[in-house]
mmCIF file of C-alpha atoms in Angstrom:
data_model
loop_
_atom_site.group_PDB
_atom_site.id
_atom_site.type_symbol
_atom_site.label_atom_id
_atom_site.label_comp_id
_atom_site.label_asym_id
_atom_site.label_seq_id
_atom_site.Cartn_x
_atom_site.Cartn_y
_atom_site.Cartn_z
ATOM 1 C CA UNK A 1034 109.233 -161.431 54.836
ATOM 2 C CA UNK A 1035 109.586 -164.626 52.879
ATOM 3 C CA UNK A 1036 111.129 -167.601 53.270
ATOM 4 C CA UNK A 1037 111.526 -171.123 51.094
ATOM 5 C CA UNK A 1038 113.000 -173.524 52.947
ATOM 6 C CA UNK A 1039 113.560 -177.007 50.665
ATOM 7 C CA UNK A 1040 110.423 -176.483 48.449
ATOM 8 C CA UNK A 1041 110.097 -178.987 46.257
ATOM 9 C CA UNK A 1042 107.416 -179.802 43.577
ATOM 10 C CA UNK A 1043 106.948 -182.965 41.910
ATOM 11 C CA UNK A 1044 104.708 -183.955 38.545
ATOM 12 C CA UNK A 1045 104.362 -187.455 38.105
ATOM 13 C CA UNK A 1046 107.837 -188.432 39.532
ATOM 14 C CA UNK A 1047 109.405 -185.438 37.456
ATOM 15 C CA UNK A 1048 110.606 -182.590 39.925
ATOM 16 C CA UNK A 1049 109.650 -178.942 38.508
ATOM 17 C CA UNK A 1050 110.990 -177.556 41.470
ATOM 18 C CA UNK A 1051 113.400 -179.604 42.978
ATOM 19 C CA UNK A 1052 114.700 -178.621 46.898
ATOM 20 C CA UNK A 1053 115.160 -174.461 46.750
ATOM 21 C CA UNK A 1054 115.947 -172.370 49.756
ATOM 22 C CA UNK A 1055 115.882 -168.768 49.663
ATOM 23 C CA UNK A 1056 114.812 -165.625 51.401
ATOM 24 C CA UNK A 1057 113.147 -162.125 50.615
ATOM 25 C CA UNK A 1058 113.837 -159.356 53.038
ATOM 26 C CA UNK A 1059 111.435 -156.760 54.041
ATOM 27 C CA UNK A 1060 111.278 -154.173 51.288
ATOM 28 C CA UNK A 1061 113.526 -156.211 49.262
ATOM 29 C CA UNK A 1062 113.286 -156.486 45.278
ATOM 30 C CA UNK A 1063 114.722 -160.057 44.491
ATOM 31 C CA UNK A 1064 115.219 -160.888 40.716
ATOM 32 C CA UNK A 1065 113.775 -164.620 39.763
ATOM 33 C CA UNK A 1066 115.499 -165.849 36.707
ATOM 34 C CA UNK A 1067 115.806 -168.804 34.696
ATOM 35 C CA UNK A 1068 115.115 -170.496 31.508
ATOM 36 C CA UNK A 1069 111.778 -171.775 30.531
ATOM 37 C CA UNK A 1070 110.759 -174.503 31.872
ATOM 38 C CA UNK A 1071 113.011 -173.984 35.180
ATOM 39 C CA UNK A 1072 110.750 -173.727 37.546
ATOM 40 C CA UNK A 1073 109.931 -170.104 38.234
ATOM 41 C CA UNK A 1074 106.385 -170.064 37.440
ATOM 42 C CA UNK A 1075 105.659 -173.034 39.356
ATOM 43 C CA UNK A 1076 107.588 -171.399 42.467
ATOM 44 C CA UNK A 1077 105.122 -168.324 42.051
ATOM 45 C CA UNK A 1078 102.049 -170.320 42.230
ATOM 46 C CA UNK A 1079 103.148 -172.018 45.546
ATOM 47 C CA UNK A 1080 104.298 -168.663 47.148
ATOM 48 C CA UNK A 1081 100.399 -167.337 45.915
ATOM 49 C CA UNK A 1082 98.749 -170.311 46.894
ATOM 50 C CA UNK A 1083 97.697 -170.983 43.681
ATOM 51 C CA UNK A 1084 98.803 -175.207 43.874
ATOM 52 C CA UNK A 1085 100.830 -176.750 47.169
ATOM 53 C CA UNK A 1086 103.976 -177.908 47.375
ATOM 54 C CA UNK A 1087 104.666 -181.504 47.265
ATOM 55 C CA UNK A 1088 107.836 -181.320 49.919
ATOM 56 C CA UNK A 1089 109.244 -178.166 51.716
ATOM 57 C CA UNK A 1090 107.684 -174.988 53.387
ATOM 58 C CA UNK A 1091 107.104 -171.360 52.113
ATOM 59 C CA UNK A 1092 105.883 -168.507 54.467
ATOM 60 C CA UNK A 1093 105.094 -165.188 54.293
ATOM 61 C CA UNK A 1094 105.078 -162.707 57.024
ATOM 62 C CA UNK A 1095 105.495 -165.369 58.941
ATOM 63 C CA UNK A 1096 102.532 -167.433 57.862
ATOM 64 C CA UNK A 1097 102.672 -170.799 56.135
ATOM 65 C CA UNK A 1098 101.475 -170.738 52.614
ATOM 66 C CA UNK A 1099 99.378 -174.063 53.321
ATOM 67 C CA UNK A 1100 98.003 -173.809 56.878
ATOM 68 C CA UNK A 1101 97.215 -170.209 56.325
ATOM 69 C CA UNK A 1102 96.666 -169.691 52.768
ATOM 70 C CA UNK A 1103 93.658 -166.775 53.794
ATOM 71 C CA UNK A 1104 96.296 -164.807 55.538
ATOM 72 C CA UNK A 1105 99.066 -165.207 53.208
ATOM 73 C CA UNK A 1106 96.518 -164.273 50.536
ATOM 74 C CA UNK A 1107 95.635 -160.898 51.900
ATOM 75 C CA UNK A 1108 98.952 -159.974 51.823
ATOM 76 C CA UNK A 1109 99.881 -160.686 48.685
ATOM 77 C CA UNK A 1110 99.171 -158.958 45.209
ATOM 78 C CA UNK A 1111 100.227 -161.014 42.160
ATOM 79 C CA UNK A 1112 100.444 -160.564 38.433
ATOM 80 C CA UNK A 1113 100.345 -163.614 36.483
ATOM 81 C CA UNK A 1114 102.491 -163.903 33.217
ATOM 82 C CA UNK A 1115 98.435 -164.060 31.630
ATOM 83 C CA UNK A 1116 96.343 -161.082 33.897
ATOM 84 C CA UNK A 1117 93.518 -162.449 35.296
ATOM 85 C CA UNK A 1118 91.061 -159.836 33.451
ATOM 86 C CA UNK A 1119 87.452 -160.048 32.501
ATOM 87 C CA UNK A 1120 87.362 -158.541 29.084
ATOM 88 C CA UNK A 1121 83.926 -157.853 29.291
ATOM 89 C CA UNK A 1122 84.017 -155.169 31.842
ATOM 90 C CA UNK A 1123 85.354 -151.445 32.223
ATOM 91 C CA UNK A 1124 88.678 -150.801 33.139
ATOM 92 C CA UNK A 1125 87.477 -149.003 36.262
ATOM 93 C CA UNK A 1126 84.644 -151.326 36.829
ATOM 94 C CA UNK A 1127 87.212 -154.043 36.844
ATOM 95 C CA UNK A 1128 89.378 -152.942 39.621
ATOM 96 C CA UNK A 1129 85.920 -151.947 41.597
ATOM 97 C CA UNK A 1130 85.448 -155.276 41.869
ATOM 98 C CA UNK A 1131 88.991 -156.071 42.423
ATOM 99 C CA UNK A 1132 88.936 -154.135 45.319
ATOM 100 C CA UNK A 1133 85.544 -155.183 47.029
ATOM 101 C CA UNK A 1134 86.612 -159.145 46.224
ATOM 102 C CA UNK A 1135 89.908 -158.575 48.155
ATOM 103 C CA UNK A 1136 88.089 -156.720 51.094
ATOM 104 C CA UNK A 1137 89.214 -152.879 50.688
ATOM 105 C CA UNK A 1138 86.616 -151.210 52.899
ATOM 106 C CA UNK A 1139 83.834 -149.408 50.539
ATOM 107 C CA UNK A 1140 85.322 -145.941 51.837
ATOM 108 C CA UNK A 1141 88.304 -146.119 50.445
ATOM 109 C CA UNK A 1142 87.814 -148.441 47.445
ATOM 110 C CA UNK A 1143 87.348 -145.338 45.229
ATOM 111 C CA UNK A 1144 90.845 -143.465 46.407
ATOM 112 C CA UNK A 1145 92.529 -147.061 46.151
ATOM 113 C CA UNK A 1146 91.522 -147.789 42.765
ATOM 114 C CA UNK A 1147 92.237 -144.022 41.345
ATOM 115 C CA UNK A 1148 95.738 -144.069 43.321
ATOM 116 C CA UNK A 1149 96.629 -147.583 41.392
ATOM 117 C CA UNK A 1150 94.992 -146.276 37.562
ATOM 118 C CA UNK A 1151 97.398 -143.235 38.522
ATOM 119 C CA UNK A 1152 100.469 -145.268 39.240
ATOM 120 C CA UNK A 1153 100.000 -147.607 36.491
ATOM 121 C CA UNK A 1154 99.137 -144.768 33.757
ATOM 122 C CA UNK A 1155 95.845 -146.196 32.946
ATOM 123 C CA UNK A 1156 93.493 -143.171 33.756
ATOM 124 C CA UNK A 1157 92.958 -142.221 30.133
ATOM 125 C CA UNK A 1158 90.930 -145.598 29.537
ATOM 126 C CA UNK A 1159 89.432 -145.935 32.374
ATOM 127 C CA UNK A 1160 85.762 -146.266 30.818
ATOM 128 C CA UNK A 1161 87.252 -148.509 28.004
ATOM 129 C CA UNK A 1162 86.216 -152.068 27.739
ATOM 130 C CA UNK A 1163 89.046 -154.431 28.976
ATOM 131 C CA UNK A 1164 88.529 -156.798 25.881
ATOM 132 C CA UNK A 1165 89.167 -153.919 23.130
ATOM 133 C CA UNK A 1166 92.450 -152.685 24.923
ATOM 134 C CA UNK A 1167 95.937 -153.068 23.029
ATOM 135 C CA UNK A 1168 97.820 -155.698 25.207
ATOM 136 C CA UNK A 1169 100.273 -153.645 26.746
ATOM 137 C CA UNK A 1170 97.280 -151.392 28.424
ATOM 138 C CA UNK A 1171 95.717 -154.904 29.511
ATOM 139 C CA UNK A 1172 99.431 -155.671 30.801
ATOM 140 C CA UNK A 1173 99.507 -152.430 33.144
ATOM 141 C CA UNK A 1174 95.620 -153.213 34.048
ATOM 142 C CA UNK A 1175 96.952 -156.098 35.517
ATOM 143 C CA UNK A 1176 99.815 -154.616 37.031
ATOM 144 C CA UNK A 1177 96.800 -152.151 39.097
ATOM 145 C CA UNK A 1178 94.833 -154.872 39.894
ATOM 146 C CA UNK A 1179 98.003 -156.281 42.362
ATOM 147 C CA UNK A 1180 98.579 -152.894 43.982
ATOM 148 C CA UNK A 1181 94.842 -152.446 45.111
ATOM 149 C CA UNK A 1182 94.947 -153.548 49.300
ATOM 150 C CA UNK A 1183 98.543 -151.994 49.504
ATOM 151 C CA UNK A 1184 100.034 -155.419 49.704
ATOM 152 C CA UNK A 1185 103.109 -155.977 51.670
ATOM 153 C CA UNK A 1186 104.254 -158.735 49.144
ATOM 154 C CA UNK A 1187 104.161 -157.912 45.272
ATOM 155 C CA UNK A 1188 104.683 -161.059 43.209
ATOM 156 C CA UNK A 1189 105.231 -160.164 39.113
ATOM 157 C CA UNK A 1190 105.941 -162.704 36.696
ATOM 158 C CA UNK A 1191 106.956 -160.934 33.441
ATOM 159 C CA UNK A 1192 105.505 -157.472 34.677
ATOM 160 C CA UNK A 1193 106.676 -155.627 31.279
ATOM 161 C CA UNK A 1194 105.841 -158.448 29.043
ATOM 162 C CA UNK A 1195 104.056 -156.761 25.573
ATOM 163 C CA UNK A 1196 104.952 -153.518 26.496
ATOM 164 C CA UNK A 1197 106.385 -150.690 24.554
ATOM 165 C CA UNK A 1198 110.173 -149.108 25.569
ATOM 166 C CA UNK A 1199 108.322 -145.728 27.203
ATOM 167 C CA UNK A 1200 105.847 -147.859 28.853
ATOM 168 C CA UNK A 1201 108.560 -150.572 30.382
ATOM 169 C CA UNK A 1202 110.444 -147.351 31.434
ATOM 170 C CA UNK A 1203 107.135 -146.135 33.528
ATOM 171 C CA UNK A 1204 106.802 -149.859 35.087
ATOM 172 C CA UNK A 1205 110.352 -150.242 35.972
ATOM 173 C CA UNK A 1206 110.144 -146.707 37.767
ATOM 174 C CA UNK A 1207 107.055 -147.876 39.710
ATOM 175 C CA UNK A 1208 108.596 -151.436 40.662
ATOM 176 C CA UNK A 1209 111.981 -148.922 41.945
ATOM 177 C CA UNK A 1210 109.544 -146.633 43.596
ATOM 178 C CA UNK A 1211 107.801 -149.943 45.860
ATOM 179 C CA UNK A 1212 111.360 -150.364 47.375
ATOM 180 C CA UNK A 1213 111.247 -150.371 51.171
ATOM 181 C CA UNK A 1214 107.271 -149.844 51.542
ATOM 182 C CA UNK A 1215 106.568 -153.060 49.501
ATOM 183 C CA UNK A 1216 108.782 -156.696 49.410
ATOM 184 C CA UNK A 1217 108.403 -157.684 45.718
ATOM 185 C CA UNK A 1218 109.612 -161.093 43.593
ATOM 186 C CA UNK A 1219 110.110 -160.194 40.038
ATOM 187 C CA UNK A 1220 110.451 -162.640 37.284
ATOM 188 C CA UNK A 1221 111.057 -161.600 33.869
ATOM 189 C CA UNK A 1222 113.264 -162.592 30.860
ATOM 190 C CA UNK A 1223 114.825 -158.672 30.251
ATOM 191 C CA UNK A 1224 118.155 -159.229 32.137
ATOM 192 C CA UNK A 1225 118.518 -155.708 32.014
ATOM 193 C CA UNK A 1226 115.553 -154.877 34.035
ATOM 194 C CA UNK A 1227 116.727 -156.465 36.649
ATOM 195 C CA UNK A 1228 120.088 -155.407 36.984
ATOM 196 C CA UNK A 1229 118.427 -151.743 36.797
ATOM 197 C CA UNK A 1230 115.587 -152.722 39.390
ATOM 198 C CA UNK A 1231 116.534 -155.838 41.691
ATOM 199 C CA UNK A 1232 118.950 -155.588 44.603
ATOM 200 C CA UNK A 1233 119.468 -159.303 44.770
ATOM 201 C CA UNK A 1234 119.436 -162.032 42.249
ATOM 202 C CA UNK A 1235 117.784 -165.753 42.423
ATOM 203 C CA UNK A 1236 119.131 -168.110 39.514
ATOM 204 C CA UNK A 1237 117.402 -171.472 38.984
ATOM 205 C CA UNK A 1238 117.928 -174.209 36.097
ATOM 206 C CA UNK A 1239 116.331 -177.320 35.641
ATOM 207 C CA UNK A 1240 114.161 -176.847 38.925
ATOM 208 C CA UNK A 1241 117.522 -176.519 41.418
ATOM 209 C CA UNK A 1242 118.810 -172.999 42.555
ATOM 210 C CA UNK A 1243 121.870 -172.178 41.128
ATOM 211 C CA UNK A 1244 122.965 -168.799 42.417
ATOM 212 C CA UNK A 1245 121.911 -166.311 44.539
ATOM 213 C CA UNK A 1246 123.373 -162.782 45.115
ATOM 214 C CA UNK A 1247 123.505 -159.052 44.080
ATOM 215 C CA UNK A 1248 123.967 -158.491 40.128
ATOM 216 C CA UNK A 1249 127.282 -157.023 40.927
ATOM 217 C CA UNK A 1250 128.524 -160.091 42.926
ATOM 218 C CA UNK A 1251 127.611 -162.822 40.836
ATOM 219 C CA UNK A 1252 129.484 -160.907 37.808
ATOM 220 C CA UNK A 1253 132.365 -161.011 40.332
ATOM 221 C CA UNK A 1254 131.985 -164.313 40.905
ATOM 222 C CA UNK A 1255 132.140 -165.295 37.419
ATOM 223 C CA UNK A 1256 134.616 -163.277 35.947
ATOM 224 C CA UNK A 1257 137.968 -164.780 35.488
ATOM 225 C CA UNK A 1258 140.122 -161.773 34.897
ATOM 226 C CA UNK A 1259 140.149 -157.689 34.658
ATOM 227 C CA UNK A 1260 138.799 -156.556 30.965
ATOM 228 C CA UNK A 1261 139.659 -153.411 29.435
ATOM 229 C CA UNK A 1262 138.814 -152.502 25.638
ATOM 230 C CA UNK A 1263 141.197 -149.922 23.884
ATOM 231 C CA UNK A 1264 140.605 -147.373 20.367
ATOM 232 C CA UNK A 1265 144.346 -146.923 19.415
ATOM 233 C CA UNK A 1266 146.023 -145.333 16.501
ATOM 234 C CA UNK A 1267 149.106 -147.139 15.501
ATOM 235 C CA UNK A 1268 150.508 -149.935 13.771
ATOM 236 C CA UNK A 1269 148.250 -153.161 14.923
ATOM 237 C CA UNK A 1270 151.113 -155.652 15.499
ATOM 238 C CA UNK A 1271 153.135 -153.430 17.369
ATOM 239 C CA UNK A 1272 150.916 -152.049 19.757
ATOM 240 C CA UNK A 1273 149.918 -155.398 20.483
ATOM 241 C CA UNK A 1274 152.953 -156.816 21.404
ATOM 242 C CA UNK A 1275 153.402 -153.637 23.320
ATOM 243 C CA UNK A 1276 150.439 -154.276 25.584
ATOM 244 C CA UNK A 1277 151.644 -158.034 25.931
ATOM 245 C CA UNK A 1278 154.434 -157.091 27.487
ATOM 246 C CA UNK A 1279 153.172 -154.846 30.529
ATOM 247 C CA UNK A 1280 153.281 -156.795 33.882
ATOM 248 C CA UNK A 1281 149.807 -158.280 34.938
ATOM 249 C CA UNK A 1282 148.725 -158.514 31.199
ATOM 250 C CA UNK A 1283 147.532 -161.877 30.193
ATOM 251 C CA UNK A 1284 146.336 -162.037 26.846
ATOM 252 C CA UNK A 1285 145.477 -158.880 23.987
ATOM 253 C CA UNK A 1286 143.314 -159.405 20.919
ATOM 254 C CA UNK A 1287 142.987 -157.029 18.415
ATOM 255 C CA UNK A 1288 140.753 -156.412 15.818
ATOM 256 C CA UNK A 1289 141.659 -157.237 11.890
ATOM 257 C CA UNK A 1290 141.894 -154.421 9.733
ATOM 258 C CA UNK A 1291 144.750 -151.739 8.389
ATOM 259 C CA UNK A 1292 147.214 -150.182 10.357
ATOM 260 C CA UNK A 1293 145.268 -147.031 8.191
ATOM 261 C CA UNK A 1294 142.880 -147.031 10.899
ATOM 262 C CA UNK A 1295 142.560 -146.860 14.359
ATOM 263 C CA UNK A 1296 142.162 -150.520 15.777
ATOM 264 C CA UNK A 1297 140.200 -151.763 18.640
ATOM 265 C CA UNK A 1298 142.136 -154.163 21.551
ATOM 266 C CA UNK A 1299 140.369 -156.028 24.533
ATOM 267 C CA UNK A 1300 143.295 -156.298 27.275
ATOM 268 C CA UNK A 1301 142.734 -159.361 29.795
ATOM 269 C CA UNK A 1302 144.471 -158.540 32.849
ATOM 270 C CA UNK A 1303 144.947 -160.720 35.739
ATOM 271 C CA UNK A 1304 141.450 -160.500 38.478
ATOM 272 C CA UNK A 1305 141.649 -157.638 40.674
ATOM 273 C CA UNK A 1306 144.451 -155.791 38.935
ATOM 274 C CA UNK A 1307 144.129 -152.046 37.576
ATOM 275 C CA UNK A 1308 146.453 -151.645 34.529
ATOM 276 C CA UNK A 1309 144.521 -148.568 33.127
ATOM 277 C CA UNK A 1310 147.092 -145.761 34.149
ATOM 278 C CA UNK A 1311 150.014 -148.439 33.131
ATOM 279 C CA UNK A 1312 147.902 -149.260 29.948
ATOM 280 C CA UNK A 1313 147.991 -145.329 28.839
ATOM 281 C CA UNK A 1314 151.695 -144.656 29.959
ATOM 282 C CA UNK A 1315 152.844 -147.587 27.430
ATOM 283 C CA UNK A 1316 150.682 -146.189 24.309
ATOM 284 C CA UNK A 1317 151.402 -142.049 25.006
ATOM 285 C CA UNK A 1318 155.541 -142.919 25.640
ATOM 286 C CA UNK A 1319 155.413 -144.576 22.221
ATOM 287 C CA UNK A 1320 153.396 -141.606 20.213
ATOM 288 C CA UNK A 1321 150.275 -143.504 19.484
ATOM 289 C CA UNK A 1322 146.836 -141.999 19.841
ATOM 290 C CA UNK A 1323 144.586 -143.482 22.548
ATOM 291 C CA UNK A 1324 141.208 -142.467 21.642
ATOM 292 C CA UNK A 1325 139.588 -144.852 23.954
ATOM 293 C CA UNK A 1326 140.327 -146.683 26.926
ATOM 294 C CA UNK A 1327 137.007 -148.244 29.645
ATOM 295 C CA UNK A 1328 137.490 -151.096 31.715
ATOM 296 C CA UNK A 1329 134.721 -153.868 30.422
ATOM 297 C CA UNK A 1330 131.861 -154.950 32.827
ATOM 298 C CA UNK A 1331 130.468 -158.367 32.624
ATOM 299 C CA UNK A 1332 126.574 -157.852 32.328
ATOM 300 C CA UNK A 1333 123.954 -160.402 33.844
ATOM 301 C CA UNK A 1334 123.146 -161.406 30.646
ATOM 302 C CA UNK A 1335 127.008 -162.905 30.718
ATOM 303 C CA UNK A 1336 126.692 -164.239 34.511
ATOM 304 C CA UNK A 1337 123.277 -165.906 33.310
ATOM 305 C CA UNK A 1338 124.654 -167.658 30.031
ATOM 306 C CA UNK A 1339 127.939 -168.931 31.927
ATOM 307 C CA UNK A 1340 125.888 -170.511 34.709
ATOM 308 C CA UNK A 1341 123.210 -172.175 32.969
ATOM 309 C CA UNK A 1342 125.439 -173.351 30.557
ATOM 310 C CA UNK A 1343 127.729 -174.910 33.072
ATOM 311 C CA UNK A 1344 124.905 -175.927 34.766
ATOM 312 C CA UNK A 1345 123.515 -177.960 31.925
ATOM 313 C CA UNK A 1346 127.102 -179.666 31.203
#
């Protein structure tokens, strides 16, 4: 449904976007992530049409984004990290015109725009004036404004930006929800909305791509060994030394305190190893109290640190 193939965008000899290559799959949700400054809004206003590219090709649904801008453009609906709203007007008023600029037949402009106040939970102020409206209302007015024309390419750069926890809850359920019927590009700085919402994962730094994957295989990627974290009663020294010596283990730290009270350990164990059952069997022979024993996931937020950061070295 899309694809970049070298895009590259250059200001006054510096390179913003410097040789990507990537592709969105129908019905897709891909994650866009990166820094400020990387690139990702500039990559968004090439895929929109908003500015061309100064090397490279982008198309969508198979039409180029600069010798068919007018087609590309009907079958996109975008949300810029500032909503292109006229504070001036109505809420409904507002996506009327929406609607009629981006050639939804006058029959069903009314159902369109009710359906997308519906799905965005903004039917409560729909004769409120744009201007007056807190900006997390004017946030999910923009979000409307890109579903009107059933697009078949959603492009949202910080979708939940200045919204409340129940509202980015609502949002991220409607982005889930667009899976399959809709192929959508979502750039945002919450890690955890993606990893909740995105089935793949585009990384760029410094203009160049850096990754690309699912959440869950980049943290694979990047993970150098098997974590497990441990609540044990018992005397601190011995346990750990205990733990050391169980085949696979490579390194235990525990945390400072009293053998008085339970004590937390995080158990490296070499990659692709499960030491869990072994872990247990060592602390219940010696009459210690395991209150606690999870293997530890490495979060996106992890993955994204350790790449940029090696990136940037």
């Amino acid at each position: 449904m899309i694809e970049v193939e070298h895009l590259t965008k250059a200001y006054n000899g510096r390179k913003a976007v410097d040789d990507i290559s990537f592709r969105v799959e129908k019905g897709e949700i891909l994650g866009f992530l990166g820094p400020n400054g990387a690139g990702k809004t500039t990559t968004m206003r090439i895929l929109t049409c908003y500015m061309p590219a100064t090397d490279g090709t982008a198309r969508v649904a198979g039409f180029d984004v600069f010798e068919n801008s007018l087609e590309v453009r009907k079958r996109i609906g975008y949300l810029p990290e500032n909503p292109p709203l006229y504070p001036e007007m109505t809420v409904q008023s507002y996506l009327h015109f929406v609607a009629k600029i981006k050639g939804t037949p006058s029959a069903q402009r009314k159902t369109q725009v009710e359906d997308a106040m519906d799905r965005c939970s903004i039917t409560d102020v729909r004769d409120r004036i744009i201007g007056k409206l807190s900006k997390g209302y004017k946030q999910r007015v923009g979000l409307a404004q890109s579903l009107l024309n059933n697009p078949e390419v959603l492009i949202l750069d910080e979708p939940t930006i200045g919204l409340d926890p129940k509202q980015i809850f609502e949002v991220r359920s409607l982005i889930k929800n667009l899976a399959g019927t809709h192929t959508v590009i979502l750039s945002t700085h919450i890690l955890p909305e993606v990893s909740m919402t995105c089935n793949r994962v585009v990384i760029i730094n410094d203009g160049r791509l850096i990754a690309i994957d699912t959440p869950q295989g980049l943290a694979n990627q990047q993970k150098g060994a098997e974590r497990i974290a441990l609540l044990i009663e018992g005397p601190r020294e011995a346990v750990r030394q205990k733990l050391a010596s169980i085949p696979g283990v490579m390194s235990v730290q525990a945390e400072a305190g009293s053998d008085a009270q339970p004590a937390g350990f995080t158990v490296e164990c070499k990659l692709n190893t499960d030491l869990r059952r072994d872990i247990a069997n060592a602390v219940v022979t010696q009459g210690w109290g395991l209150l606690e024993l999870r293997g530890v996931s490495m979060s996106l937020e992890d993955v994204f640190i350790n790449l940029v950061t090696k990136e940037e070295v």
